[in-house]
CSV table of C-alpha atoms and ligand atoms in Angstrom, one decimal:
chain,number,residue,atom,x,y,z
A,1,MET,CA,0.0,0.0,0.0
A,2,SER,CA,1.4,3.4,-0.8
A,3,SER,CA,0.4,6.9,0.5
A,4,THR,CA,-3.4,7.2,0.4
A,5,PRO,CA,-5.1,10.3,-0.9
A,6,VAL,CA,-7.7,12.2,1.1
A,7,PRO,CA,-11.0,10.4,0.6
A,8,ALA,CA,-14.0,12.2,-0.8
A,9,HIS,CA,-16.1,11.7,2.3
A,10,PHE,CA,-13.5,13.3,4.6
A,11,PRO,CA,-15.6,16.5,5.3
A,12,ASP,CA,-18.4,14.2,6.6
A,13,ILE,CA,-15.9,12.9,9.2
A,14,LEU,CA,-14.9,16.4,10.3
A,15,ARG,CA,-18.5,17.4,10.7
A,16,GLN,CA,-18.8,15.1,13.6
A,17,TYR,CA,-16.3,17.2,15.6
A,18,PRO,CA,-17.2,20.5,17.2
A,19,LEU,CA,-14.4,22.5,15.4
A,20,ALA,CA,-14.4,26.2,15.3
A,21,GLY,CA,-13.7,28.1,12.0
A,22,ARG,CA,-13.9,27.0,8.3
A,23,TYR,CA,-12.5,23.8,6.9
A,24,VAL,CA,-9.9,24.8,4.3
A,25,SER,CA,-8.0,21.7,3.2
A,26,ALA,CA,-6.5,18.3,4.1
A,27,ALA,CA,-3.5,16.5,2.6
A,28,PRO,CA,-1.5,13.3,3.3
A,29,TYR,CA,1.2,13.8,5.9
A,30,GLY,CA,4.3,12.3,7.4
A,31,SER,CA,6.2,9.1,6.6
A,32,GLY,CA,4.6,6.5,8.9
A,33,HIS,CA,4.4,2.9,7.6
A,34,ILE,CA,1.1,2.0,9.2
A,35,ASN,CA,-1.8,4.5,9.5
A,36,ASP,CA,-3.2,7.0,6.9
A,37,THR,CA,-2.2,10.4,8.3
A,38,PHE,CA,-3.6,13.7,7.0
A,39,VAL,CA,-2.9,17.3,8.1
A,40,VAL,CA,-6.1,19.4,8.3
A,41,HIS,CA,-6.3,23.2,8.0
A,42,PHE,CA,-9.0,25.3,9.5
A,43,ASP,CA,-9.4,29.0,9.1
A,44,GLU,CA,-10.3,30.6,12.4
A,45,GLY,CA,-9.8,34.2,11.2
A,46,ARG,CA,-6.2,34.3,12.5
A,47,PRO,CA,-3.1,34.7,10.3
A,48,ALA,CA,-2.0,31.1,10.9
A,49,PRO,CA,-4.4,28.2,10.2
A,50,LYS,CA,-5.5,26.0,13.0
A,51,ARG,CA,-4.2,22.5,12.3
A,52,TYR,CA,-5.2,19.0,13.2
A,53,ILE,CA,-3.9,15.5,12.5
A,54,ALA,CA,-6.5,13.1,11.3
A,55,GLN,CA,-5.7,9.5,11.1
A,56,ARG,CA,-7.4,6.5,9.6
A,57,ILE,CA,-6.3,3.7,11.8
A,58,ASN,CA,-5.0,0.6,10.1
A,59,HIS,CA,-7.4,-2.0,11.3
A,60,ASN,CA,-5.8,-4.8,9.3
A,61,ILE,CA,-3.0,-4.4,11.8
A,62,PHE,CA,-4.8,-3.2,14.9
A,63,LYS,CA,-7.6,-5.7,15.2
A,64,ASN,CA,-9.4,-4.2,18.1
A,65,VAL,CA,-9.6,-0.5,17.5
A,66,PRO,CA,-11.9,0.4,20.4
A,67,ALA,CA,-9.5,-1.3,22.8
A,68,LEU,CA,-6.5,0.5,21.2
A,69,MET,CA,-8.3,3.8,21.5
A,70,ALA,CA,-9.1,3.1,25.2
A,71,ASN,CA,-5.4,2.7,25.7
A,72,VAL,CA,-4.6,5.9,23.8
A,73,GLN,CA,-7.2,7.9,25.8
A,74,ARG,CA,-5.8,6.6,29.1
A,75,VAL,CA,-2.2,7.3,28.1
A,76,THR,CA,-2.8,10.8,26.6
A,77,ALA,CA,-4.9,11.9,29.6
A,78,HIS,CA,-2.2,10.7,32.0
A,79,LEU,CA,0.6,12.4,30.0
A,80,VAL,CA,-1.2,15.7,29.8
A,81,ALA,CA,-1.8,15.6,33.5
A,82,ARG,CA,1.8,14.7,34.2
A,83,THR,CA,3.3,17.4,32.0
A,84,GLY,CA,1.3,20.2,33.5
A,85,PRO,CA,-0.6,23.3,32.2
A,86,ASP,CA,2.0,24.2,29.5
A,87,SER,CA,1.8,20.6,28.2
A,88,ARG,CA,2.4,20.1,24.5
A,89,ALA,CA,1.8,16.4,24.8
A,90,LEU,CA,-0.3,14.6,22.2
A,91,ALA,CA,-4.0,15.4,22.8
A,92,LEU,CA,-7.1,13.9,21.2
A,93,ALA,CA,-10.0,16.0,19.9
A,94,LEU,CA,-13.3,14.4,20.7
A,95,THR,CA,-16.5,14.3,18.6
A,96,GLN,CA,-19.7,16.3,19.4
A,97,ASP,CA,-20.8,13.4,21.5
A,98,GLY,CA,-17.5,12.8,23.3
A,99,ARG,CA,-16.1,9.9,21.3
A,100,ALA,CA,-12.4,9.5,20.6
A,101,VAL,CA,-12.8,7.3,17.5
A,102,ILE,CA,-15.5,7.1,14.8
A,103,ARG,CA,-16.3,4.6,12.1
A,104,ASP,CA,-17.2,5.8,8.6
A,105,GLU,CA,-19.6,4.2,6.2
A,106,PHE,CA,-16.8,2.2,4.6
A,107,GLY,CA,-15.7,0.6,7.9
A,108,GLY,CA,-12.7,3.0,8.3
A,109,TRP,CA,-11.8,4.0,11.9
A,110,TRP,CA,-10.9,7.7,12.4
A,111,ARG,CA,-9.4,9.8,15.1
A,112,LEU,CA,-8.3,13.4,15.3
A,113,TYR,CA,-5.3,14.9,17.2
A,114,HIS,CA,-4.5,18.5,17.9
A,115,PHE,CA,-1.5,19.4,15.8
A,116,VAL,CA,1.6,19.8,17.9
A,117,GLU,CA,2.7,23.2,16.6
A,118,GLY,CA,6.1,24.7,16.5
A,119,ALA,CA,7.7,21.3,16.4
A,120,HIS,CA,8.8,18.8,13.8
A,121,THR,CA,9.9,15.2,13.3
A,122,VAL,CA,13.0,14.0,11.5
A,123,ASP,CA,13.3,10.6,9.7
A,124,ARG,CA,17.0,10.6,10.3
A,125,VAL,CA,19.1,11.9,13.2
A,126,THR,CA,21.5,14.5,11.9
A,127,ASN,CA,23.5,15.4,15.1
A,128,GLU,CA,24.2,14.0,18.5
A,129,ALA,CA,22.0,16.5,20.3
A,130,GLU,CA,18.9,15.1,18.4
A,131,ALA,CA,19.8,11.5,19.4
A,132,ARG,CA,20.2,12.5,23.0
A,133,GLU,CA,16.9,14.4,23.0
A,134,ALA,CA,15.1,11.3,21.6
A,135,ALA,CA,16.7,9.1,24.3
A,136,VAL,CA,15.7,11.4,27.1
A,137,ALA,CA,12.2,11.9,25.7
A,138,PHE,CA,11.5,8.1,25.4
A,139,GLY,CA,13.1,7.4,28.8
A,140,ASN,CA,11.0,10.1,30.5
A,141,PHE,CA,7.9,9.0,28.7
A,142,GLN,CA,8.3,5.5,30.1
A,143,ALA,CA,8.9,6.9,33.6
A,144,GLN,CA,5.8,9.1,33.3
A,145,LEU,CA,3.7,6.0,32.6
A,146,ALA,CA,5.0,3.9,35.5
A,147,ASP,CA,2.1,4.9,37.7
A,148,LEU,CA,-0.6,4.8,35.0
A,149,PRO,CA,-3.9,4.0,36.8
A,150,GLY,CA,-6.5,1.5,35.5
A,151,GLY,CA,-4.7,-1.8,35.3
A,152,ARG,CA,-2.7,-3.5,32.5
A,153,LEU,CA,-3.0,-1.8,29.1
A,154,GLU,CA,-4.5,-3.9,26.3
A,155,GLU,CA,-1.9,-5.6,24.0
A,156,THR,CA,-2.8,-3.9,20.8
A,157,ILE,CA,-0.7,-6.3,18.8
A,158,PRO,CA,-0.2,-9.5,20.7
A,159,ASN,CA,3.5,-10.7,20.8
A,160,PHE,CA,4.6,-7.4,19.2
A,161,HIS,CA,8.2,-7.8,20.3
A,162,HIS,CA,8.1,-11.5,21.0
A,163,THR,CA,11.1,-12.2,18.7
A,164,ARG,CA,10.6,-16.0,18.9
A,165,SER,CA,7.1,-15.6,17.6
A,166,ARG,CA,8.3,-13.2,14.9
A,167,PHE,CA,10.8,-15.8,13.9
A,168,GLU,CA,8.2,-18.5,13.7
A,169,ASN,CA,6.0,-16.2,11.5
A,170,PHE,CA,9.1,-15.8,9.3
A,171,ARG,CA,9.7,-19.6,9.1
A,172,ARG,CA,6.1,-20.1,8.1
A,173,ALA,CA,6.3,-17.5,5.4
A,174,VAL,CA,9.4,-19.3,3.9
A,175,THR,CA,7.6,-22.6,3.9
A,176,GLU,CA,4.4,-21.2,2.4
A,177,ASP,CA,6.2,-18.9,0.0
A,178,SER,CA,2.8,-17.5,-1.0
A,179,ALA,CA,4.2,-14.8,-3.3
A,180,GLY,CA,6.8,-17.1,-4.9
A,181,ARG,CA,9.7,-14.9,-3.9
A,182,ALA,CA,11.7,-17.2,-1.6
A,183,LYS,CA,14.0,-18.3,-4.4
A,184,GLU,CA,15.4,-14.8,-5.0
A,185,VAL,CA,16.1,-14.1,-1.3
A,186,GLN,CA,18.0,-17.2,-0.3
A,187,SER,CA,20.9,-15.3,1.2
A,188,GLU,CA,18.6,-13.2,3.4
A,189,ILE,CA,16.7,-16.3,4.5
A,190,ALA,CA,20.0,-18.0,5.3
A,191,PHE,CA,21.1,-14.9,7.4
A,192,ALA,CA,17.8,-14.9,9.3
A,193,PHE,CA,18.2,-18.6,10.2
A,194,SER,CA,21.8,-18.1,11.2
A,195,ARG,CA,20.9,-15.7,14.0
A,196,GLU,CA,17.8,-17.6,15.3
A,197,ALA,CA,19.3,-18.2,18.7
A,198,ASP,CA,19.3,-14.4,19.4
A,199,ALA,CA,15.5,-14.5,19.3
A,200,ASP,CA,15.3,-16.1,22.8
A,201,VAL,CA,17.9,-14.2,24.8
A,202,LEU,CA,15.7,-11.4,26.3
A,203,LEU,CA,12.7,-13.8,26.6
A,204,ALA,CA,14.8,-16.1,28.7
A,205,LEU,CA,16.0,-13.3,30.9
A,206,LEU,CA,12.3,-12.2,31.3
A,207,ALA,CA,11.3,-15.8,32.2
A,208,LYS,CA,14.0,-15.9,34.9
A,209,GLY,CA,12.9,-12.5,36.3
A,210,GLU,CA,16.3,-10.9,35.5
A,211,VAL,CA,14.6,-8.1,33.4
A,212,SER,CA,11.1,-6.8,34.0
A,213,GLU,CA,8.1,-5.8,32.1
A,214,ARG,CA,6.9,-2.1,32.2
A,215,VAL,CA,4.6,0.1,30.2
A,216,THR,CA,6.8,0.9,27.2
A,217,HIS,CA,6.3,2.7,23.9
A,218,ASN,CA,7.5,-0.1,21.7
A,219,ASP,CA,8.0,2.0,18.5
A,220,THR,CA,10.6,4.5,19.5
A,221,LYS,CA,11.6,5.4,16.0
A,222,ILE,CA,13.1,8.9,15.8
A,223,ASN,CA,10.1,10.2,13.8
A,224,ASN,CA,7.8,9.3,16.7
A,225,VAL,CA,9.2,12.2,18.8
A,226,MET,CA,8.5,15.8,18.1
A,227,LEU,CA,11.3,18.3,18.5
A,228,ASP,CA,10.8,22.0,19.1
A,229,ASP,CA,11.6,24.1,15.9
A,230,ALA,CA,13.5,26.7,17.8
A,231,THR,CA,15.2,24.8,20.7
A,232,HIS,CA,15.3,21.3,19.2
A,233,ARG,CA,14.2,20.0,22.6
A,234,SER,CA,11.7,17.2,22.6
A,235,VAL,CA,8.2,18.3,23.2
A,236,ALA,CA,6.0,15.3,22.6
A,237,VAL,CA,6.2,11.6,22.1
A,238,ILE,CA,3.6,10.5,19.5
A,239,ASP,CA,2.4,7.3,17.7
A,240,LEU,CA,1.0,5.8,20.9
A,241,ASP,CA,-0.7,2.8,19.2
A,242,THR,CA,1.8,0.3,20.6
A,243,VAL,CA,2.1,1.7,24.1
A,244,MET,CA,1.6,-1.4,26.1
A,245,PRO,CA,3.5,-3.8,28.4
A,246,GLY,CA,7.0,-4.4,27.1
A,247,LEU,CA,10.7,-4.3,28.1
A,248,PRO,CA,12.6,-1.0,28.4
A,249,LEU,CA,15.3,-2.8,26.3
A,250,TYR,CA,12.9,-2.9,23.4
A,251,ASP,CA,12.5,0.8,23.5
A,252,PHE,CA,16.2,1.4,23.7
A,253,GLY,CA,16.9,-1.2,21.0
A,254,GLU,CA,14.4,0.5,18.6
A,255,MET,CA,16.1,3.9,19.2
A,256,MET,CA,19.5,2.4,18.6
A,257,ARG,CA,18.2,0.9,15.3
A,258,THR,CA,16.9,4.1,14.0
A,259,SER,CA,19.0,6.8,15.7
A,260,ALA,CA,22.5,5.2,15.7
A,261,SER,CA,22.4,4.0,12.1
A,262,SER,CA,24.3,5.5,9.2
A,263,THR,CA,21.6,5.6,6.6
A,264,ALA,CA,17.9,5.4,5.9
A,265,GLU,CA,16.0,2.2,6.8
A,266,ASP,CA,15.2,1.8,3.1
A,267,ASP,CA,18.5,2.8,1.5
A,268,PRO,CA,18.7,0.6,-1.6
A,269,GLN,CA,22.4,0.4,-1.1
A,270,ALA,CA,22.6,-1.8,2.0
A,271,ASP,CA,26.3,-1.5,2.4
A,272,ASN,CA,25.8,2.2,3.3
A,273,MET,CA,24.4,0.9,6.6
A,274,ARG,CA,26.4,0.6,9.8
A,275,LEU,CA,26.2,1.4,13.5
A,276,GLU,CA,27.5,4.9,14.3
A,277,LEU,CA,29.2,4.5,17.7
A,278,PRO,CA,29.1,8.2,18.7
A,279,TYR,CA,25.3,8.1,18.4
A,280,PHE,CA,25.2,4.9,20.3
A,281,ARG,CA,27.1,6.5,23.1
A,282,VAL,CA,24.8,9.5,23.4
A,283,LEU,CA,21.7,7.3,23.3
A,284,VAL,CA,23.1,5.4,26.3
A,285,GLU,CA,24.0,8.6,28.0
A,286,GLY,CA,20.5,10.2,27.3
A,287,TYR,CA,18.5,7.1,28.3
A,288,LEU,CA,20.4,6.7,31.5
A,289,ALA,CA,20.2,10.4,32.3
A,290,SER,CA,16.4,10.3,31.8
A,291,ALA,CA,13.9,9.5,34.6
A,292,VAL,CA,14.1,5.8,33.6
A,293,GLY,CA,17.9,5.5,34.0
A,294,GLY,CA,17.6,4.9,37.8
A,295,VAL,CA,15.3,1.9,37.4
A,296,LEU,CA,17.3,-0.1,34.9
A,297,ASN,CA,19.1,-2.9,36.7
A,298,ALA,CA,22.7,-4.1,35.8
A,299,THR,CA,21.4,-6.9,33.5
A,300,GLU,CA,19.3,-4.4,31.6
A,301,ARG,CA,22.2,-1.9,31.3
A,302,ALA,CA,24.5,-4.7,30.1
A,303,HIS,CA,22.1,-5.7,27.4
A,304,LEU,CA,21.6,-2.2,25.8
A,305,GLY,CA,23.8,-3.0,22.8
A,306,PHE,CA,22.3,-6.4,22.4
A,307,ALA,CA,18.8,-4.9,22.4
A,308,GLY,CA,19.7,-2.8,19.4
A,309,LYS,CA,21.0,-5.8,17.6
A,310,LEU,CA,17.8,-7.8,18.5
A,311,MET,CA,15.4,-5.0,17.4
A,312,THR,CA,17.3,-4.6,14.2
A,313,TYR,CA,17.2,-8.4,13.6
A,314,GLU,CA,13.5,-8.4,14.4
A,315,ASN,CA,12.7,-5.6,12.0
A,316,GLY,CA,14.7,-7.4,9.3
A,317,LEU,CA,12.7,-10.6,9.9
A,318,ARG,CA,9.5,-8.6,9.7
A,319,PHE,CA,10.4,-6.9,6.5
A,320,LEU,CA,11.5,-10.2,5.0
A,321,THR,CA,8.3,-11.9,6.1
A,322,ASP,CA,6.2,-9.2,4.5
A,323,TYR,CA,8.2,-9.4,1.3
A,324,LEU,CA,7.7,-13.2,1.2
A,325,GLN,CA,4.0,-12.7,1.9
A,326,GLY,CA,3.6,-10.2,-1.0
A,327,ASP,CA,3.7,-6.9,1.0
A,328,THR,CA,0.5,-7.0,3.0
A,329,TYR,CA,1.7,-5.2,6.2
A,330,TYR,CA,3.9,-2.2,5.6
A,331,LYS,CA,3.2,0.6,3.2
A,332,ILE,CA,5.5,0.3,0.2
A,333,LYS,CA,6.5,2.7,-2.5
A,334,HIS,CA,7.9,0.1,-5.0
A,335,PRO,CA,7.9,-3.7,-5.3
A,336,ARG,CA,11.4,-4.2,-3.7
A,337,HIS,CA,10.8,-1.7,-0.8
A,338,ASN,CA,10.5,-4.4,1.9
A,339,LEU,CA,13.5,-6.2,0.5
A,340,ASP,CA,15.6,-3.1,0.6
A,341,ARG,CA,14.5,-2.5,4.2
A,342,CYS,CA,15.4,-6.1,5.2
A,343,ARG,CA,18.8,-5.8,3.7
A,344,THR,CA,19.7,-2.6,5.5
A,345,GLN,CA,18.6,-4.2,8.8
A,346,PHE,CA,20.7,-7.3,8.3
A,347,ALA,CA,23.7,-5.1,7.3
A,348,LEU,CA,23.2,-3.2,10.6
A,349,VAL,CA,23.1,-6.5,12.6
A,350,ARG,CA,26.4,-7.4,11.0
A,351,SER,CA,27.9,-4.0,11.8
A,352,ILE,CA,26.7,-4.2,15.4
A,353,GLU,CA,28.3,-7.6,15.7
A,354,ALA,CA,31.6,-6.3,14.2
A,355,GLN,CA,31.7,-3.5,16.7
A,356,GLN,CA,30.8,-5.6,19.8
A,357,ASP,CA,34.1,-4.8,21.6
A,358,ALA,CA,33.7,-1.1,21.2
A,359,ILE,CA,30.0,-1.3,22.3
A,360,ARG,CA,31.1,-3.2,25.5
A,361,ARG,CA,33.7,-0.5,26.2
A,362,ILE,CA,31.1,2.3,25.9
A,363,LEU,CA,28.8,0.4,28.2
A,364,GLU,CA,31.6,0.0,30.7
A,365,GLU,CA,32.3,3.7,30.6
A,366,VAL,CA,28.8,5.1,30.5
A,367,ALA,CA,26.6,2.5,32.1
A,368,GLY,CA,29.2,1.0,34.6
A,369,VAL,CA,28.6,-2.6,33.4
B,401,ADP,P1,2.3,5.9,11.8
B,401,ADP,O1,1.8,4.9,12.9
B,401,ADP,O2,1.8,5.6,10.5
B,401,ADP,O3,3.8,6.0,11.9
B,401,ADP,P2,2.2,8.5,13.3
B,401,ADP,O4,1.2,8.6,14.4
B,401,ADP,O5,3.6,8.3,13.7
B,401,ADP,O6,1.7,7.4,12.3
B,401,ADP,O7,2.1,9.8,12.4
B,401,ADP,C1,2.9,9.9,11.2
B,401,ADP,C2,3.6,11.3,11.2
B,401,ADP,O8,2.6,12.4,11.3
B,401,ADP,C3,4.6,11.5,12.4
B,401,ADP,O9,5.8,11.0,12.1
B,401,ADP,C4,4.6,13.0,12.5
B,401,ADP,O10,5.5,13.6,11.6
B,401,ADP,C5,3.2,13.4,12.1
B,401,ADP,N1,2.3,13.6,13.3
B,401,ADP,C6,1.5,12.7,13.9
B,401,ADP,N2,0.8,13.2,14.9
B,401,ADP,C7,1.1,14.5,14.9
B,401,ADP,C8,0.6,15.6,15.7
B,401,ADP,N3,-0.3,15.5,16.7
B,401,ADP,N4,1.1,16.9,15.5
B,401,ADP,C9,2.0,17.0,14.5
B,401,ADP,N5,2.5,16.0,13.7
B,401,ADP,C10,2.0,14.8,13.9
B,402,GN1,C1,6.2,0.7,11.8
B,402,GN1,O1,4.2,3.1,12.5
B,402,GN1,P1,5.7,3.3,12.3
B,402,GN1,O2,6.0,3.7,10.9
B,402,GN1,O3,6.2,4.3,13.3
B,402,GN1,C2,6.0,-0.4,12.8
B,402,GN1,C3,7.2,-0.6,13.7
B,402,GN1,C4,8.4,-0.9,12.9
B,402,GN1,C5,8.6,0.3,11.9
B,402,GN1,C6,9.7,0.0,10.9
B,402,GN1,C7,2.7,-0.9,14.5
B,402,GN1,O4,6.4,1.9,12.6
B,402,GN1,O5,7.0,-1.7,14.6
B,402,GN1,O6,9.6,-1.0,13.7
B,402,GN1,O7,7.4,0.5,11.1
B,402,GN1,N1,4.8,-0.2,13.6
B,402,GN1,C8,3.9,-1.2,13.7
B,402,GN1,O8,10.1,1.2,10.3
B,402,GN1,O9,4.0,-2.3,13.2
B,403,MG,MG1,5.1,6.8,13.4
């Protein structure tokens, strides 16, 4: 699926919200791989338009949208309360009758967020300060949710970071070969099988109680944190669809995968991809300096580098699985997009392995393990 245009019935959706001003326009927005995101402009008689983010939630991926939105409502309310009156945290707009999500006549699920103004996202980290900001933001985010009331959050995608189950899905995709593509990706398949044992490492530590489950974000890509246009400080963590029980190591690992890498996730030239150690160092510094730093135990701190390798491997497996299944999950812009993404991820796994000694030295220096 590629970027979706604004549907003709979009004004009908907006009419369900008590919005001031005159609807001016809407356009596809951002570079997320999952939902259909649109920026919406309203004229309220001021020089700058009032903006919203409308999203059609991908319900092929999120099977229980009402439960997902119950999570998002709980989390956004808690974050707004935690961050105080000047909060720029992600906030939902509700319909005339107080609903956070609506269903259109075609079965699509929609929600509306207030636009976080004066801030931006980046798809690639361009300097160390940005990487540090992301690490502090996601670390603080996790700490802010440590006392979320109301019981365990719903798992919006069961086994999301259960790497063993991701591996078994991949194995099944190879066996079924439903798109007839297995033959052309033999070397990627072989690489995936060669690292199978990694899939169980964190799950085994969890089973032994050596690392613990918390409320985590689970999709800590750099473009899921908004940075202030002027100060470049983080102002809001967004994309809350996968906020649910997880391991802090998954959040760190996803950051390392996207913020300490040398090129884009979909660079067609996979050999451009390697781990950038200086960024890895600032991510560790930032994560440990954030409010979550104090709660990570020595086992968790010692596995920060491994977590980056695991999340990179897991994403590589997921892209390869989607390629083998004929591109049914992620949005793609061309037929080899998922294969390109898989190749960069496996190149990054190799690079992390090749730099293991340096990673260990940084963890000794910065994390004391
Ligand atoms: P996906 O799940 O598809 O990644 P996101 O929720 O991350 O969707 O949204 C996609 C992009 O839209 C983000 O990377 C960000 O640039 C932009 N965006 C999302 N929500 C907001 C918001 N409330 N204010 C401003 N920009 C936003
Ligand atoms: C998806 O939604 P987005 O683009 O932030 C995916 C992540 C992957 C990522 C790979 C719900 O993230 O798990 O790591 O693509 N989100 C979901 O870029 O599957
Ligand atoms: Mg996103």
